[in-house]
PDB file of C-alpha atoms in Angstrom:
ATOM      1  CA  MET A   1      -2.020  30.534 -12.254  1.00 45.00           C
ATOM      2  CA  ILE A   2      -4.721  27.892 -11.835  1.00 50.00           C
ATOM      3  CA  PRO A   3      -4.007  27.269  -8.109  1.00 50.00           C
ATOM      4  CA  ALA A   4      -4.210  31.015  -7.452  1.00 51.00           C
ATOM      5  CA  LEU A   5      -7.512  31.191  -9.318  1.00 52.00           C
ATOM      6  CA  LEU A   6      -8.880  28.226  -7.383  1.00 48.00           C
ATOM      7  CA  ALA A   7      -7.741  29.803  -4.119  1.00 50.00           C
ATOM      8  CA  GLN A   8      -9.696  32.939  -4.976  1.00 55.00           C
ATOM      9  CA  ILE A   9     -12.794  30.977  -5.959  1.00 63.00           C
ATOM     10  CA  GLY A  10     -12.958  27.992  -3.537  1.00 64.00           C
ATOM     11  CA  LEU A  11     -13.538  29.306  -0.025  1.00 63.00           C
ATOM     12  CA  PRO A  12     -15.209  32.587  -1.068  1.00 69.00           C
ATOM     13  CA  LEU A  13     -17.673  30.667  -3.233  1.00 71.00           C
ATOM     14  CA  ILE A  14     -18.493  28.263  -0.415  1.00 70.00           C
ATOM     15  CA  ALA A  15     -19.017  31.181   2.001  1.00 71.00           C
ATOM     16  CA  ARG A  16     -21.267  32.983  -0.496  1.00 73.00           C
ATOM     17  CA  LEU A  17     -23.365  29.899  -1.310  1.00 74.00           C
ATOM     18  CA  ALA A  18     -23.718  28.810   2.315  1.00 73.00           C
ATOM     19  CA  GLY A  19     -24.710  32.349   3.310  1.00 73.00           C
ATOM     20  CA  ALA A  20     -27.375  32.508   0.608  1.00 76.00           C
ATOM     21  CA  GLY A  21     -28.737  29.132   1.673  1.00 75.00           C
ATOM     22  CA  LEU A  22     -28.897  30.163   5.316  1.00 72.00           C
ATOM     23  CA  GLU A  23     -30.689  33.429   4.495  1.00 75.00           C
ATOM     24  CA  ALA A  24     -33.495  31.439   2.887  1.00 76.00           C
ATOM     25  CA  LEU A  25     -34.245  29.536   6.128  1.00 77.00           C
ATOM     26  CA  ASP A  26     -36.000  32.443   7.926  1.00 76.00           C
ATOM     27  CA  ASN A  27     -34.503  31.516  11.291  1.00 79.00           C
ATOM     28  CA  PRO A  28     -32.677  33.892  13.686  1.00 80.00           C
ATOM     29  CA  ALA A  29     -29.683  31.555  14.112  1.00 81.00           C
ATOM     30  CA  ALA A  30     -29.464  30.998  10.353  1.00 75.00           C
ATOM     31  CA  ASP A  31     -29.679  34.780   9.768  1.00 78.00           C
ATOM     32  CA  ALA A  32     -26.810  35.361  12.222  1.00 82.00           C
ATOM     33  CA  ALA A  33     -24.722  32.697  10.494  1.00 77.00           C
ATOM     34  CA  ALA A  34     -25.521  34.230   7.091  1.00 76.00           C
ATOM     35  CA  ARG A  35     -24.397  37.677   8.337  1.00 80.00           C
ATOM     36  CA  ALA A  36     -21.162  36.146   9.651  1.00 80.00           C
ATOM     37  CA  LEU A  37     -20.554  34.430   6.317  1.00 75.00           C
ATOM     38  CA  ARG A  38     -21.184  37.718   4.466  1.00 78.00           C
ATOM     39  CA  GLU A  39     -18.598  39.333   6.735  1.00 79.00           C
ATOM     40  CA  VAL A  40     -16.122  36.514   5.997  1.00 74.00           C
ATOM     41  CA  ASP A  41     -16.840  36.884   2.283  1.00 73.00           C
ATOM     42  CA  GLY A  42     -16.159  40.630   2.523  1.00 76.00           C
ATOM     43  CA  VAL A  43     -12.823  40.017   4.246  1.00 75.00           C
ATOM     44  CA  LEU A  44     -11.887  37.422   1.630  1.00 70.00           C
ATOM     45  CA  GLN A  45     -12.862  39.713  -1.246  1.00 73.00           C
ATOM     46  CA  SER A  46     -10.967  42.692   0.168  1.00 75.00           C
ATOM     47  CA  GLY A  47      -7.758  40.690   0.498  1.00 74.00           C
ATOM     48  CA  GLY A  48      -7.846  40.669   4.290  1.00 74.00           C
ATOM     49  CA  VAL A  49      -6.674  37.051   4.282  1.00 71.00           C
ATOM     50  CA  ALA A  50      -3.247  36.090   2.976  1.00 74.00           C
ATOM     51  CA  PRO A  51      -3.344  33.986  -0.218  1.00 72.00           C
ATOM     52  CA  GLU A  52      -1.301  31.286   1.541  1.00 80.00           C
ATOM     53  CA  ALA A  53      -3.884  31.011   4.311  1.00 77.00           C
ATOM     54  CA  LEU A  54      -6.653  30.857   1.730  1.00 72.00           C
ATOM     55  CA  ASP A  55      -4.774  28.112  -0.145  1.00 76.00           C
ATOM     56  CA  ALA A  56      -4.362  26.160   3.101  1.00 81.00           C
ATOM     57  CA  ALA A  57      -8.074  26.500   3.902  1.00 76.00           C
ATOM     58  CA  ASN A  58      -9.050  25.325   0.420  1.00 74.00           C
ATOM     59  CA  ARG A  59      -6.679  22.335   0.664  1.00 81.00           C
ATOM     60  CA  ARG A  60      -8.177  21.402   4.019  1.00 83.00           C
ATOM     61  CA  ILE A  61     -11.704  21.536   2.615  1.00 77.00           C
ATOM     62  CA  GLU A  62     -10.654  19.372  -0.341  1.00 80.00           C
ATOM     63  CA  THR A  63      -8.906  16.890   1.967  1.00 84.00           C
ATOM     64  CA  GLU A  64     -11.954  16.613   4.215  1.00 83.00           C
ATOM     65  CA  ALA A  65     -14.198  16.055   1.189  1.00 78.00           C
ATOM     66  CA  ARG A  66     -11.910  13.302  -0.118  1.00 83.00           C
ATOM     67  CA  SER A  67     -11.770  11.738   3.344  1.00 86.00           C
ATOM     68  CA  ARG A  68     -15.565  11.653   3.605  1.00 84.00           C
ATOM     69  CA  GLU A  69     -15.769  10.156   0.129  1.00 85.00           C
ATOM     70  CA  ALA A  70     -13.255   7.434   1.050  1.00 84.00           C
ATOM     71  CA  GLU A  71     -15.115   6.670   4.291  1.00 86.00           C
ATOM     72  CA  THR A  72     -18.380   6.327   2.383  1.00 85.00           C
ATOM     73  CA  ALA A  73     -16.777   4.000  -0.151  1.00 82.00           C
ATOM     74  CA  LEU A  74     -15.275   1.872   2.625  1.00 82.00           C
ATOM     75  CA  ARG A  75     -18.636   1.684   4.398  1.00 83.00           C
ATOM     76  CA  GLU A  76     -20.282   0.515   1.170  1.00 83.00           C
ATOM     77  CA  VAL A  77     -17.620  -2.141   0.547  1.00 78.00           C
ATOM     78  CA  ASN A  78     -17.951  -3.429   4.104  1.00 78.00           C
ATOM     79  CA  ALA A  79     -21.743  -3.560   3.820  1.00 78.00           C
ATOM     80  CA  THR A  80     -21.409  -5.515   0.573  1.00 76.00           C
ATOM     81  CA  MET A  81     -18.998  -7.987   2.154  1.00 73.00           C
ATOM     82  CA  ARG A  82     -21.307  -8.481   5.142  1.00 76.00           C
ATOM     83  CA  ALA A  83     -24.230  -9.117   2.798  1.00 74.00           C
ATOM     84  CA  GLU A  84     -22.155 -11.691   0.889  1.00 70.00           C
ATOM     85  CA  THR A  85     -21.284 -13.480   4.113  1.00 69.00           C
ATOM     86  CA  ARG A  86     -24.942 -13.698   5.167  1.00 72.00           C
ATOM     87  CA  ALA A  87     -26.209 -14.700   1.712  1.00 69.00           C
ATOM     88  CA  GLU A  88     -28.030 -17.998   1.373  1.00 72.00           C
ATOM     89  CA  ASP A  89     -27.174 -18.271  -2.329  1.00 72.00           C
ATOM     90  CA  ALA A  90     -24.145 -20.526  -2.796  1.00 72.00           C
ATOM     91  CA  TYR A  91     -22.822 -18.605  -5.800  1.00 71.00           C
ATOM     92  CA  VAL A  92     -22.772 -15.302  -3.927  1.00 64.00           C
ATOM     93  CA  ARG A  93     -20.584 -16.967  -1.288  1.00 68.00           C
ATOM     94  CA  ARG A  94     -18.343 -18.556  -3.946  1.00 77.00           C
ATOM     95  CA  TRP A  95     -17.657 -15.646  -6.294  1.00 77.00           C
ATOM     96  CA  ARG A  96     -14.100 -15.308  -5.018  1.00 78.00           C
ATOM     97  CA  PRO A  97     -12.987 -18.827  -5.973  1.00 81.00           C
ATOM     98  CA  THR A  98     -14.841 -18.508  -9.282  1.00 86.00           C
ATOM     99  CA  PHE A  99     -13.031 -15.256 -10.012  1.00 85.00           C
ATOM    100  CA  GLY A 100      -9.735 -16.900  -9.059  1.00 86.00           C
ATOM    101  CA  TYR A 101     -10.299 -19.800 -11.447  1.00 90.00           C
ATOM    102  CA  ALA A 102     -11.351 -17.425 -14.244  1.00 92.00           C
ATOM    103  CA  VAL A 103      -8.258 -15.234 -13.781  1.00 91.00           C
ATOM    104  CA  THR A 104      -6.030 -18.323 -13.706  1.00 91.00           C
ATOM    105  CA  ALA A 105      -7.574 -19.725 -16.892  1.00 95.00           C
ATOM    106  CA  ALA A 106      -7.357 -16.384 -18.707  1.00 95.00           C
ATOM    107  CA  TRP A 107      -3.735 -15.889 -17.618  1.00 92.00           C
ATOM    108  CA  ALA A 108      -2.763 -19.401 -18.746  1.00 94.00           C
ATOM    109  CA  MET A 109      -4.493 -19.000 -22.124  1.00 96.00           C
ATOM    110  CA  GLN A 110      -2.876 -15.624 -22.729  1.00 95.00           C
ATOM    111  CA  MET A 111       0.606 -16.842 -21.803  1.00 94.00           C
ATOM    112  CA  ALA A 112       0.204 -19.944 -23.980  1.00 97.00           C
ATOM    113  CA  ALA A 113      -0.956 -17.801 -26.914  1.00 96.00           C
ATOM    114  CA  ILE A 114       1.950 -15.383 -26.469  1.00 95.00           C
ATOM    115  CA  ALA A 115       4.463 -18.236 -26.247  1.00 96.00           C
ATOM    116  CA  TRP A 116       3.021 -19.883 -29.361  1.00 97.00           C
ATOM    117  CA  ALA A 117       2.992 -16.585 -31.289  1.00 95.00           C
ATOM    118  CA  VAL A 118       6.612 -15.793 -30.394  1.00 94.00           C
ATOM    119  CA  VAL A 119       7.780 -19.289 -31.384  1.00 96.00           C
ATOM    120  CA  ALA A 120       5.667 -19.442 -34.563  1.00 96.00           C
ATOM    121  CA  HIS A 121       6.484 -15.890 -35.691  1.00 95.00           C
ATOM    122  CA  PRO A 122       9.875 -14.915 -34.220  1.00 93.00           C
ATOM    123  CA  THR A 123      10.160 -11.834 -36.448  1.00 95.00           C
ATOM    124  CA  ASP A 124       7.026 -10.415 -34.805  1.00 94.00           C
ATOM    125  CA  ALA A 125       8.254 -11.153 -31.262  1.00 93.00           C
ATOM    126  CA  PRO A 126       9.035  -7.503 -30.331  1.00 94.00           C
ATOM    127  CA  ALA A 127       5.555  -6.345 -31.355  1.00 94.00           C
ATOM    128  CA  ILE A 128       3.911  -9.314 -29.622  1.00 93.00           C
ATOM    129  CA  LEU A 129       5.800  -8.682 -26.386  1.00 93.00           C
ATOM    130  CA  ALA A 130       5.052  -4.945 -26.564  1.00 93.00           C
ATOM    131  CA  ALA A 131       1.356  -5.746 -26.976  1.00 93.00           C
ATOM    132  CA  ALA A 132       1.523  -8.122 -24.013  1.00 92.00           C
ATOM    133  CA  ALA A 133       3.259  -5.444 -21.940  1.00 92.00           C
ATOM    134  CA  SER A 134       0.444  -3.012 -22.682  1.00 92.00           C
ATOM    135  CA  LEU A 135      -1.900  -5.410 -20.884  1.00 91.00           C
ATOM    136  CA  SER A 136       0.027  -5.066 -17.620  1.00 89.00           C
ATOM    137  CA  ALA A 137      -2.368  -2.476 -16.185  1.00 89.00           C
ATOM    138  CA  MET A 138      -5.341  -4.749 -16.843  1.00 91.00           C
ATOM    139  CA  TRP A 139      -3.592  -7.702 -15.242  1.00 91.00           C
ATOM    140  CA  GLY A 140      -2.476  -5.516 -12.356  1.00 90.00           C
ATOM    141  CA  VAL A 141      -6.080  -4.700 -11.515  1.00 90.00           C
ATOM    142  CA  ALA A 142      -7.276  -8.295 -11.918  1.00 89.00           C
ATOM    143  CA  LEU A 143      -4.460  -9.700  -9.789  1.00 88.00           C
ATOM    144  CA  ALA A 144      -4.938  -7.000  -7.149  1.00 88.00           C
ATOM    145  CA  VAL A 145      -8.636  -7.900  -6.872  1.00 86.00           C
ATOM    146  CA  LEU A 146      -7.687 -11.564  -6.655  1.00 85.00           C
ATOM    147  CA  GLY A 147      -5.093 -10.846  -3.959  1.00 84.00           C
ATOM    148  CA  VAL A 148      -7.574  -8.894  -1.860  1.00 83.00           C
ATOM    149  CA  ALA A 149     -10.178 -11.643  -2.300  1.00 79.00           C
ATOM    150  CA  VAL A 150      -7.729 -14.345  -1.191  1.00 78.00           C
ATOM    151  CA  HIS A 151      -6.551 -12.277   1.779  1.00 77.00           C
ATOM    152  CA  GLU A 152     -10.095 -11.472   2.896  1.00 76.00           C
ATOM    153  CA  ARG A 153     -11.221 -15.095   2.523  1.00 71.00           C
ATOM    154  CA  SER A 154      -8.273 -16.253   4.626  1.00 74.00           C
ATOM    155  CA  ARG A 155      -9.161 -13.639   7.229  1.00 74.00           C
ATOM    156  CA  ASP A 156     -12.829 -14.704   7.171  1.00 71.00           C
ATOM    157  CA  LYS A 157     -11.845 -18.344   7.744  1.00 71.00           C
ATOM    158  CA  ALA A 158      -9.539 -17.410  10.624  1.00 73.00           C
ATOM    159  CA  LEU A 159     -12.276 -15.366  12.296  1.00 70.00           C
ATOM    160  CA  ALA A 160     -14.804 -18.177  11.771  1.00 69.00           C
ATOM    161  CA  ALA A 161     -12.353 -20.587  13.439  1.00 72.00           C
ATOM    162  CA  GLY A 162     -12.231 -18.315  16.479  1.00 72.00           C
ATOM    163  CA  GLN A 163      -8.788 -16.868  15.877  1.00 73.00           C
ATOM    164  CA  PRO A 164      -8.583 -13.192  16.749  1.00 67.00           C
ATOM    165  CA  ALA A 165      -7.923 -10.752  13.950  1.00 64.00           C
ATOM    166  CA  PRO A 166      -4.276  -9.725  14.003  1.00 63.00           C
ATOM    167  CA  GLY A 167      -3.777  -6.232  15.327  1.00 63.00           C
ATOM    168  CA  LEU A 168      -0.822  -3.904  15.117  1.00 62.00           C
ATOM    169  CA  ALA A 169       0.739  -5.282  18.309  1.00 63.00           C
ATOM    170  CA  SER A 170       0.583  -8.908  17.125  1.00 65.00           C
ATOM    171  CA  LEU A 171       2.069  -7.965  13.750  1.00 66.00           C
ATOM    172  CA  ALA A 172       4.922  -6.112  15.464  1.00 69.00           C
ATOM    173  CA  ALA A 173       5.545  -9.103  17.737  1.00 69.00           C
ATOM    174  CA  ALA A 174       5.628 -11.440  14.727  1.00 70.00           C
ATOM    175  CA  LEU A 175       8.185  -9.198  13.002  1.00 71.00           C
ATOM    176  CA  LEU A 176      10.349  -9.116  16.130  1.00 73.00           C
ATOM    177  CA  ASP A 177      10.150 -12.904  16.469  1.00 72.00           C
ATOM    178  CA  ARG A 178      11.163 -13.277  12.841  1.00 70.00           C
ATOM    179  CA  ARG A 179      14.175 -10.978  13.352  1.00 69.00           C
ATOM    180  CA  LYS A 180      15.285 -12.904  16.441  1.00 67.00           C
ATOM    181  CA  ALA A 181      15.105 -16.167  14.491  1.00 66.00           C
ATOM    182  CA  GLU A 182      17.433 -14.752  11.829  1.00 63.00           C
TER     183      GLU A 182
END
């Protein structure tokens, strides 16, 4: 029911809003586009377009919006990384190792505390281990950030040393070489 409702609302609403915005411009080209959008809206409202086609159009619009959002996020991350590389402040350049040491220390302290608690209170071991398991999402995020930081730092060092960044062809060649060696 909800997808059908969204299909009826999505594209028709966009056509109606865009048409109203274009009408306000007082420009012959904008007026022609607004008339065309009113015509499209009329066809959509009268059922002249199959619901499946309308669903497909709405999905495409949503996909394009998500793609633009992801591209913007990637651009921002890359700009941040470039700014870090150019920074004169030593700490800004060393946040990755600092984060690595902090994650390592926190992991070691948590594992030591869990081990001590299980040994000191064996009757509470199931609850302690269940509580530790509930932290897996948090550790997953922290370790993923650490993994990306280590990978990117290794890549930065390789590029600084003049080694070309591995492309798809070099990765495929490395996999083939590895298979031949086996």
